[in-house]
PDB file of C-alpha atoms in Angstrom:
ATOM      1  CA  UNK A   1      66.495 111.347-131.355  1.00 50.00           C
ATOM      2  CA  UNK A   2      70.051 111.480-131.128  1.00 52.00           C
ATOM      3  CA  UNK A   3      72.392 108.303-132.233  1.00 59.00           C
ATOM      4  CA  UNK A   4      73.369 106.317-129.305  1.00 70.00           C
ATOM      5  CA  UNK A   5      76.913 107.302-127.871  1.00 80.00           C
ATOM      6  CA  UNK A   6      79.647 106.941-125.290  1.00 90.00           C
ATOM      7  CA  UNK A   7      80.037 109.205-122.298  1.00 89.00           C
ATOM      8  CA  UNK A   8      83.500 110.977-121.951  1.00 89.00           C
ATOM      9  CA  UNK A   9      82.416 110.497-117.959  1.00 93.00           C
ATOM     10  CA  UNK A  10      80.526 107.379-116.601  1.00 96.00           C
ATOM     11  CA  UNK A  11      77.678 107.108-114.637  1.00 97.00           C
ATOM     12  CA  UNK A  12      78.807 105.532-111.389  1.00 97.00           C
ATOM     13  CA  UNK A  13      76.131 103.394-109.254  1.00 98.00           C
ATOM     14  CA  UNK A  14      75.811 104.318-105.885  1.00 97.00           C
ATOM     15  CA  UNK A  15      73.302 103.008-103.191  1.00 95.00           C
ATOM     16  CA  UNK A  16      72.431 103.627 -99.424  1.00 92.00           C
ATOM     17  CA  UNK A  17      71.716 102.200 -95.875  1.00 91.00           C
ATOM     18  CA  UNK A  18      69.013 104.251 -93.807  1.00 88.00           C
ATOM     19  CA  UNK A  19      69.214 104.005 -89.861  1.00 91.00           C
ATOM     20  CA  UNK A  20      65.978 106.081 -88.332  1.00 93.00           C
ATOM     21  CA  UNK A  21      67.179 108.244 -85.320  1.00 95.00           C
ATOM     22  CA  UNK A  22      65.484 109.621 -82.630  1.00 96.00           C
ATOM     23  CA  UNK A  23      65.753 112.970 -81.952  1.00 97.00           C
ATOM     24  CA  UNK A  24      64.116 113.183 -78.303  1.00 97.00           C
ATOM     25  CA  UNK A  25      61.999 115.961 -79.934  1.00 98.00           C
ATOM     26  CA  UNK A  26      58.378 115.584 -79.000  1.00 97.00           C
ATOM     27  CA  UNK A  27      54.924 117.400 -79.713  1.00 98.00           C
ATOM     28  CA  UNK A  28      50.987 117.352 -77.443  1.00 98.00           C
ATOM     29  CA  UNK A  29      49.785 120.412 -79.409  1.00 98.00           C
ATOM     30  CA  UNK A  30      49.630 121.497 -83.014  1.00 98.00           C
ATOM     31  CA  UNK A  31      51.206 125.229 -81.918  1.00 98.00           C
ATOM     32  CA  UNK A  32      54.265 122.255 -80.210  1.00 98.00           C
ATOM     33  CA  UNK A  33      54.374 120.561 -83.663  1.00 98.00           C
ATOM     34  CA  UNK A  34      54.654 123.902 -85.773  1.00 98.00           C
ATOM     35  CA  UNK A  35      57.319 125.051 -84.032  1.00 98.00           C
ATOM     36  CA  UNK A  36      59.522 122.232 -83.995  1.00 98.00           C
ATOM     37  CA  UNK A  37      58.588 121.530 -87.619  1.00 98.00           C
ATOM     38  CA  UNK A  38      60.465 125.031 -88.129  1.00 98.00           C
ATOM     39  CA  UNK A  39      63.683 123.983 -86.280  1.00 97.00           C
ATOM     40  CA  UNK A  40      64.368 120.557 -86.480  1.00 97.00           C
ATOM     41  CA  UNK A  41      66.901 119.474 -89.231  1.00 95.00           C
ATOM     42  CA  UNK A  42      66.062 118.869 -92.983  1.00 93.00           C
ATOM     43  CA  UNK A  43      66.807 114.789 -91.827  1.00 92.00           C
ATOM     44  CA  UNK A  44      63.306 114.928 -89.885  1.00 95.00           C
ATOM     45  CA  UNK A  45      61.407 116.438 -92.885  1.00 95.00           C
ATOM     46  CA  UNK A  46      62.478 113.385 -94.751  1.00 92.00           C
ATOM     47  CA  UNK A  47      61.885 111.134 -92.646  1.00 93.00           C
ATOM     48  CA  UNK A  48      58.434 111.855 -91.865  1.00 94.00           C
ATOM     49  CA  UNK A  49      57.239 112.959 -95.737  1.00 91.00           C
ATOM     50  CA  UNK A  50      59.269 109.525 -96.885  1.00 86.00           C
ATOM     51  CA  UNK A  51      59.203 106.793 -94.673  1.00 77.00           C
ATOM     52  CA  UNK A  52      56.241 105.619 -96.448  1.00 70.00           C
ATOM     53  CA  UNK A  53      58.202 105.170 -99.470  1.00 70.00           C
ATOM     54  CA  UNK A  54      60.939 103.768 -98.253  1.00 62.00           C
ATOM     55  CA  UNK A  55      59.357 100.647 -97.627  1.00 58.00           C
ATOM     56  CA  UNK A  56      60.463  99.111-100.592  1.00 44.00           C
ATOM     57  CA  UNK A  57      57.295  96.193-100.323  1.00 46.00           C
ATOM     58  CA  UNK A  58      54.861  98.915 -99.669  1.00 46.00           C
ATOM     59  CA  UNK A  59      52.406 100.349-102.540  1.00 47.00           C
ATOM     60  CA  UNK A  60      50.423 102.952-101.813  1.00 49.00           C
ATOM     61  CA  UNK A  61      47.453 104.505-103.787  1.00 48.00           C
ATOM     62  CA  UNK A  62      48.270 108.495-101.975  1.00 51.00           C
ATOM     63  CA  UNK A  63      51.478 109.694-100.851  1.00 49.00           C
ATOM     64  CA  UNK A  64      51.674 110.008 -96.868  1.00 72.00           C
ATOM     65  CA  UNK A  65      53.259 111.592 -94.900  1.00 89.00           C
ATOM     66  CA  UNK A  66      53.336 111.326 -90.703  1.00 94.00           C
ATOM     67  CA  UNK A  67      52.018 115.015 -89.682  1.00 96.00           C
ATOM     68  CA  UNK A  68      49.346 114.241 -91.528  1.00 95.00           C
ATOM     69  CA  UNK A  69      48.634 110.758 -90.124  1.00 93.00           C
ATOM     70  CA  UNK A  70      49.543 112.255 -86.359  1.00 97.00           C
ATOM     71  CA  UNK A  71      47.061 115.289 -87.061  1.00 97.00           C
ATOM     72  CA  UNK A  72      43.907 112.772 -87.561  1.00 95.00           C
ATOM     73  CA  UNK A  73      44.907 109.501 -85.599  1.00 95.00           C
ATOM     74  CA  UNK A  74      46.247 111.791 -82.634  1.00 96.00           C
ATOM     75  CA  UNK A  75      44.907 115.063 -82.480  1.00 97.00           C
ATOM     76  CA  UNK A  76      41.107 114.090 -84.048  1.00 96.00           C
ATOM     77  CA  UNK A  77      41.734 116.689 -86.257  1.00 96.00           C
ATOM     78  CA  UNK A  78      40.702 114.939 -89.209  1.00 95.00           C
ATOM     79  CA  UNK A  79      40.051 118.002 -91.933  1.00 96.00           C
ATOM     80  CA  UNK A  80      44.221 119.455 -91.104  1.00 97.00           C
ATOM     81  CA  UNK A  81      45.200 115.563 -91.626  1.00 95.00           C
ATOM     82  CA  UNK A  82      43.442 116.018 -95.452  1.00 95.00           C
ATOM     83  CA  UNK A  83      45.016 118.720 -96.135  1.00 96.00           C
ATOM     84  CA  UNK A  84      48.480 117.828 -95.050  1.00 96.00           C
ATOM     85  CA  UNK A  85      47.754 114.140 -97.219  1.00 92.00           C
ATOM     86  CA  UNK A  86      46.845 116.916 -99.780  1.00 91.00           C
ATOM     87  CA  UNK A  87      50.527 118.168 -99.977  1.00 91.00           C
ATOM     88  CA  UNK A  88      52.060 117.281-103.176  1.00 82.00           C
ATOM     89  CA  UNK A  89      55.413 116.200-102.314  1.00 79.00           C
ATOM     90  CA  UNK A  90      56.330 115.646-106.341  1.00 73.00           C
ATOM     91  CA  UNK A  91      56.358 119.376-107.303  1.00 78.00           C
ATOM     92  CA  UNK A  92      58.861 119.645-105.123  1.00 84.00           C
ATOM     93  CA  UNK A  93      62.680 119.920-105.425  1.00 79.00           C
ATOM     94  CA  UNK A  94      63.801 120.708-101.804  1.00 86.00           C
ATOM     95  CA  UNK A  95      63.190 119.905 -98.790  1.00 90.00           C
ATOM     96  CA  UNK A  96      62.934 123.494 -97.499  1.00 92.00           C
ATOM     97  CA  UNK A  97      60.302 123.759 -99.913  1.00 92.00           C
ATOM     98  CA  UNK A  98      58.579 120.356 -98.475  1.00 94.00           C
ATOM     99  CA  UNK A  99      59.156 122.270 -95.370  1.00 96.00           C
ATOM    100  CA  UNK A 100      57.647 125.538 -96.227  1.00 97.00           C
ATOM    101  CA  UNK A 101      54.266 124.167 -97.595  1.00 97.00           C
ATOM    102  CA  UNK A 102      53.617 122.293 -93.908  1.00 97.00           C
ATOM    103  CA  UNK A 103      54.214 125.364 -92.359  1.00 98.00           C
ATOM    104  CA  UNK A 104      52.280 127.442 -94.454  1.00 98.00           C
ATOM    105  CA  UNK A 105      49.422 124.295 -94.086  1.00 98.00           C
ATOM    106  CA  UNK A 106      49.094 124.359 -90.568  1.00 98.00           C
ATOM    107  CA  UNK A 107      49.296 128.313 -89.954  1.00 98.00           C
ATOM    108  CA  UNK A 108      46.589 129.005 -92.150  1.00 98.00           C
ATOM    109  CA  UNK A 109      44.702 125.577 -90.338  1.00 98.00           C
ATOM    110  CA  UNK A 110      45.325 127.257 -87.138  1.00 97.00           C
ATOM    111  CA  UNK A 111      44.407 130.973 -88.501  1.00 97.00           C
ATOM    112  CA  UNK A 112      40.794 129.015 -89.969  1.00 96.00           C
ATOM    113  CA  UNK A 113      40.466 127.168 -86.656  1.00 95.00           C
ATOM    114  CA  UNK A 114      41.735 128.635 -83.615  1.00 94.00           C
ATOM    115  CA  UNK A 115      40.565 126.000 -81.336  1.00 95.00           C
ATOM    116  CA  UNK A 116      42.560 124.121 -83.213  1.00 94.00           C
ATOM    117  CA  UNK A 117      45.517 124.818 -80.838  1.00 95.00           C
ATOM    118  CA  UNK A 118      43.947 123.562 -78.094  1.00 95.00           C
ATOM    119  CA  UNK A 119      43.439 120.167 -78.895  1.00 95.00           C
ATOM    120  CA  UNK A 120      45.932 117.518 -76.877  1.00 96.00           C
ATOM    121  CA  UNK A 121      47.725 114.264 -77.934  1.00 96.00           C
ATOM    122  CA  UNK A 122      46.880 111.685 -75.371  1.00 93.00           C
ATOM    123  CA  UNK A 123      49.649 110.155 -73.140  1.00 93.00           C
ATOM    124  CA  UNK A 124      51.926 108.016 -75.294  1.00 95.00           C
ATOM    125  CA  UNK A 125      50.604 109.682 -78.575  1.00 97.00           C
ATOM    126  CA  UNK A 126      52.777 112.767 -78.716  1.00 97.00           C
ATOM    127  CA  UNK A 127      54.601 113.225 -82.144  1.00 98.00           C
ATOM    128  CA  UNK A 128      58.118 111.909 -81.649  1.00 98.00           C
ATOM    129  CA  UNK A 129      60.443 113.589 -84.276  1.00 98.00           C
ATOM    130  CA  UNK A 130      62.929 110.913 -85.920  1.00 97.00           C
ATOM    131  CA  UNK A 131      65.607 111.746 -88.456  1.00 95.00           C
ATOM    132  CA  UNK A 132      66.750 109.398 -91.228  1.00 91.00           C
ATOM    133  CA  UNK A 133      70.585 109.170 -91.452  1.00 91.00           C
ATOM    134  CA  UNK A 134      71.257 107.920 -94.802  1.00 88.00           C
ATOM    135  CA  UNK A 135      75.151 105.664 -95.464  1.00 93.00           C
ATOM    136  CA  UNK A 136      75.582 106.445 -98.928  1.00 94.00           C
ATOM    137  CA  UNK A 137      77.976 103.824-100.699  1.00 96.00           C
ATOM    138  CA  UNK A 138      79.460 103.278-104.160  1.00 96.00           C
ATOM    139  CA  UNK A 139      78.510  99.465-105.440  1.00 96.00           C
ATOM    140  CA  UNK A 140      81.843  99.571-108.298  1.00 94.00           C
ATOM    141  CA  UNK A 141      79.919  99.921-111.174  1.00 96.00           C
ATOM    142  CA  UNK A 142      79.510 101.940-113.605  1.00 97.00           C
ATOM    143  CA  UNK A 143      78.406 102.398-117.168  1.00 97.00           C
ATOM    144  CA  UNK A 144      79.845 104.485-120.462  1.00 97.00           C
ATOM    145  CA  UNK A 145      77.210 104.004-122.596  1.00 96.00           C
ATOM    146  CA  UNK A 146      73.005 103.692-122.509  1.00 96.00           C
ATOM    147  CA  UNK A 147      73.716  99.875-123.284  1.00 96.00           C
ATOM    148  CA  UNK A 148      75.838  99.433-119.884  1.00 97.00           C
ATOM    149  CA  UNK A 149      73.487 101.456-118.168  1.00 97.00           C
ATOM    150  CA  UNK A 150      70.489  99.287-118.759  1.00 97.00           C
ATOM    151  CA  UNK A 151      72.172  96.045-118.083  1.00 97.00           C
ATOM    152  CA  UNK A 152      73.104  97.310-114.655  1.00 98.00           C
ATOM    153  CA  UNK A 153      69.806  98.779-114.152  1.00 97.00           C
ATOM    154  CA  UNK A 154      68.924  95.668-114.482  1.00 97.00           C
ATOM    155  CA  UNK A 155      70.649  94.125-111.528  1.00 96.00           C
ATOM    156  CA  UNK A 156      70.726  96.715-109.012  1.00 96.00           C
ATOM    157  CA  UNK A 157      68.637  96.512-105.849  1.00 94.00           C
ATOM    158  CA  UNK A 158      65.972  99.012-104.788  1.00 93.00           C
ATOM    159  CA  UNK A 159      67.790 101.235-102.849  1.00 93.00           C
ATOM    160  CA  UNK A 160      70.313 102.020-105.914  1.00 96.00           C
ATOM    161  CA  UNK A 161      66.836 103.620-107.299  1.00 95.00           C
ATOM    162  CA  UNK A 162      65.851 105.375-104.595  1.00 92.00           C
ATOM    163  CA  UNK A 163      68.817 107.136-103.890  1.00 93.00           C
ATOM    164  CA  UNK A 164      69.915 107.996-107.559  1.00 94.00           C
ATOM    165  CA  UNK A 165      66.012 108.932-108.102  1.00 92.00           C
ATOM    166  CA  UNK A 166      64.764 110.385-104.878  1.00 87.00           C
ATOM    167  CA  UNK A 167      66.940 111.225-102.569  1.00 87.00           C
ATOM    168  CA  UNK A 168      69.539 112.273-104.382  1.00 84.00           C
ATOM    169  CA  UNK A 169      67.733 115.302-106.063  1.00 81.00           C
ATOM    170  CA  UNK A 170      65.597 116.433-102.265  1.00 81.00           C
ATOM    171  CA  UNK A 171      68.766 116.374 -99.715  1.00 75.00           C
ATOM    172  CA  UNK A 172      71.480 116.652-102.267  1.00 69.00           C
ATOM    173  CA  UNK A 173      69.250 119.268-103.773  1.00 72.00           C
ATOM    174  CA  UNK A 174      70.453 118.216-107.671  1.00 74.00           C
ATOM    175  CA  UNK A 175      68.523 119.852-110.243  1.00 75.00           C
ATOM    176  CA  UNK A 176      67.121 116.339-111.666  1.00 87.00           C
ATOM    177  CA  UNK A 177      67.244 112.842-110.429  1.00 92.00           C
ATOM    178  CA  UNK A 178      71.040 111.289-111.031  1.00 95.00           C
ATOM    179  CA  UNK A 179      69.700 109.393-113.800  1.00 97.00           C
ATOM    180  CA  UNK A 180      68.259 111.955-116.345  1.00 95.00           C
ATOM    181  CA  UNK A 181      70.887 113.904-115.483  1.00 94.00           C
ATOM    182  CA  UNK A 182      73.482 112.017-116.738  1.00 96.00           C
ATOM    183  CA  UNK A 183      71.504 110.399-120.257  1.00 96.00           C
ATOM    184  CA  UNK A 184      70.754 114.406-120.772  1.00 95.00           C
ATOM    185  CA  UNK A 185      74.462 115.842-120.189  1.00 93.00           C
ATOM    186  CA  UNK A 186      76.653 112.723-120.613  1.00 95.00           C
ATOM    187  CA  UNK A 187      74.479 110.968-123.650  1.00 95.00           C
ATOM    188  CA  UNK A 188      72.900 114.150-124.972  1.00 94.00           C
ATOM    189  CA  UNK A 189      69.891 112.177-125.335  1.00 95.00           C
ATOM    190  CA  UNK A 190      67.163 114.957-123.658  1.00 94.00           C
ATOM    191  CA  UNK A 191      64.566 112.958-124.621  1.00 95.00           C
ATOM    192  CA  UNK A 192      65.041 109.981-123.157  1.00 96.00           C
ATOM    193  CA  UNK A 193      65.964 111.608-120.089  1.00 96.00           C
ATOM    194  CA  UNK A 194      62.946 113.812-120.276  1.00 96.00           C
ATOM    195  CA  UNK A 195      60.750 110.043-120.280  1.00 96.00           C
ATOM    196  CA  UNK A 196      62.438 109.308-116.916  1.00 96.00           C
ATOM    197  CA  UNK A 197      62.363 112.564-115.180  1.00 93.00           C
ATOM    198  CA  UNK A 198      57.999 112.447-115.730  1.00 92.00           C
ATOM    199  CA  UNK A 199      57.686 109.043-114.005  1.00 92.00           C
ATOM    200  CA  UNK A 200      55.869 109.933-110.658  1.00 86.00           C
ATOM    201  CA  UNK A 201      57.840 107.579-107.829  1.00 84.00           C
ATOM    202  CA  UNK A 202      55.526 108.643-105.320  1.00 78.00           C
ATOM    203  CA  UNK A 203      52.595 106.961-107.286  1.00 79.00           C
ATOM    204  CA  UNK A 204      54.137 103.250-107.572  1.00 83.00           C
ATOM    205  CA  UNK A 205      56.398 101.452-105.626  1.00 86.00           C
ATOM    206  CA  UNK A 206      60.301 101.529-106.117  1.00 90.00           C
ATOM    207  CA  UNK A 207      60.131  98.144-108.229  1.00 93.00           C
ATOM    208  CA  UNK A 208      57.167  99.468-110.250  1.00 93.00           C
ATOM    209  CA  UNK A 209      59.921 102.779-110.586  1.00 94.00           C
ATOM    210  CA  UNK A 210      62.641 100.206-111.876  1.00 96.00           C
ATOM    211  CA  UNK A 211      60.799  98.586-113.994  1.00 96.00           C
ATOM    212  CA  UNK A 212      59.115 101.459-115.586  1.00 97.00           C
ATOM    213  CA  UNK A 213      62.914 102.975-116.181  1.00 97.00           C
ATOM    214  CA  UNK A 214      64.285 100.075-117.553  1.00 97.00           C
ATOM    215  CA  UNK A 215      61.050  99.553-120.141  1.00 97.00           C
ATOM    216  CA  UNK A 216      62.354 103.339-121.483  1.00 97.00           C
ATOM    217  CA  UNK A 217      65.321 102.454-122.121  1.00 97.00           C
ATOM    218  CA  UNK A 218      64.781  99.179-123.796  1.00 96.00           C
ATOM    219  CA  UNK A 219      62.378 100.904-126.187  1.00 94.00           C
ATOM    220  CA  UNK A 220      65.557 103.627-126.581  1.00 93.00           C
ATOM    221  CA  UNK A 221      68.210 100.737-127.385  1.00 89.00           C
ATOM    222  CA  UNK A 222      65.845  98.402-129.302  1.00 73.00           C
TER     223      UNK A 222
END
């Protein structure tokens, strides 16, 4: 492992506000939801594959995602509702690719099943398509070294994780999350940054994701 260094660039903290919009876009029928799934803006594929997570109290044991809630709660159609729960948003790194693998879901559902189409969302269940509009924000910190980094790890809220983690890599499409990024290229520590990039955020909640961050680098530093 390398020895511990100082970054010609620092690592600036940034965080976020989310505001859920809706779009006035609504579904009765899967054929309805397929198509707009295909058109509406990458902002409603977040919202509705991430909401879950961004309820920063919330644990859950499965990632979830709303199509696939809407599919069994609304439609009955309880076997497409496994296998859009089955999606595994982790693998990953876009959301066109989040995108593609509903589509692809729900064709081959409605290829399998053709009555499938004809099955109706009662009045006042219809899919209602939201976006998330995200303020991003910089909190005037940053950090030069692995040190710094940790002890404002330390302090900042949730929502400095989830954007530099999460969101930061599916609609800014970055190559890694903001943190490994910068211990790998800024540090040269790829191991360390390697640790971090593995941790699953979709499998733990976003203090669970601090935590288990903040534990690698301790055992780095230490």
């Amino acid at each position: 492992m390398p020895k511990l260094g100082k970054a010609a660039e620092p690592f600036a903290f940034f965080s976020r506000l989310n505001l859920p919009e809706l779009t006035g876009l609504r579904a009765a029928t899967l054929p309805q939801l397929l198509g707009l799934i295909k058109e509406v803006p990458g902002s409603c594929i977040y919202h509705h594959t991430h909401s879950f997570l961004q309820q920063h109290d919330a644990f859950v044991s499965e990632p979830l995602n709303d199509f696939a809630y809407w599919a069994s709660s609304a439609l009955g159609d309880v076997r497409l509702g496994e296998k859009l729960a089955g999606i595994d948003t982790v693998q990953f790194s876009s959301l066109h690719q989040i995108r593609e693998a509903i589509v692809s879901v729900i064709e081959a559902h409605l290829k399998e099943s053709p009555l499938a189409k004809f099955r109706f969302a009662g009045e006042g269940e219809e899919f209602h398509f939201v976006k998330s509009v995200s303020f991003i924000y910089p909190i005037n910190r940053q950090a030069y070294t692995l040190r710094e980094f940790l002890e404002i790890l330390r302090l900042v809220s949730v929502d400095c994780i989830y954007f530099h983690f999460i969101e930061a890599k599916l609609r800014l499409e970055h190559v890694d999350n903001d943190f490994s990024s910068w211990i790998r290229l800024s540090l040269g520590d790829s191991e360390t940054a390697e640790m971090i990039s593995r941790l699953d955020p979709y499998t733990q909640s976003l203090e669970g994701l601090k935590n288990s961050i903040v534990v690698i680098l301790e055992k780095r530093i230490v």
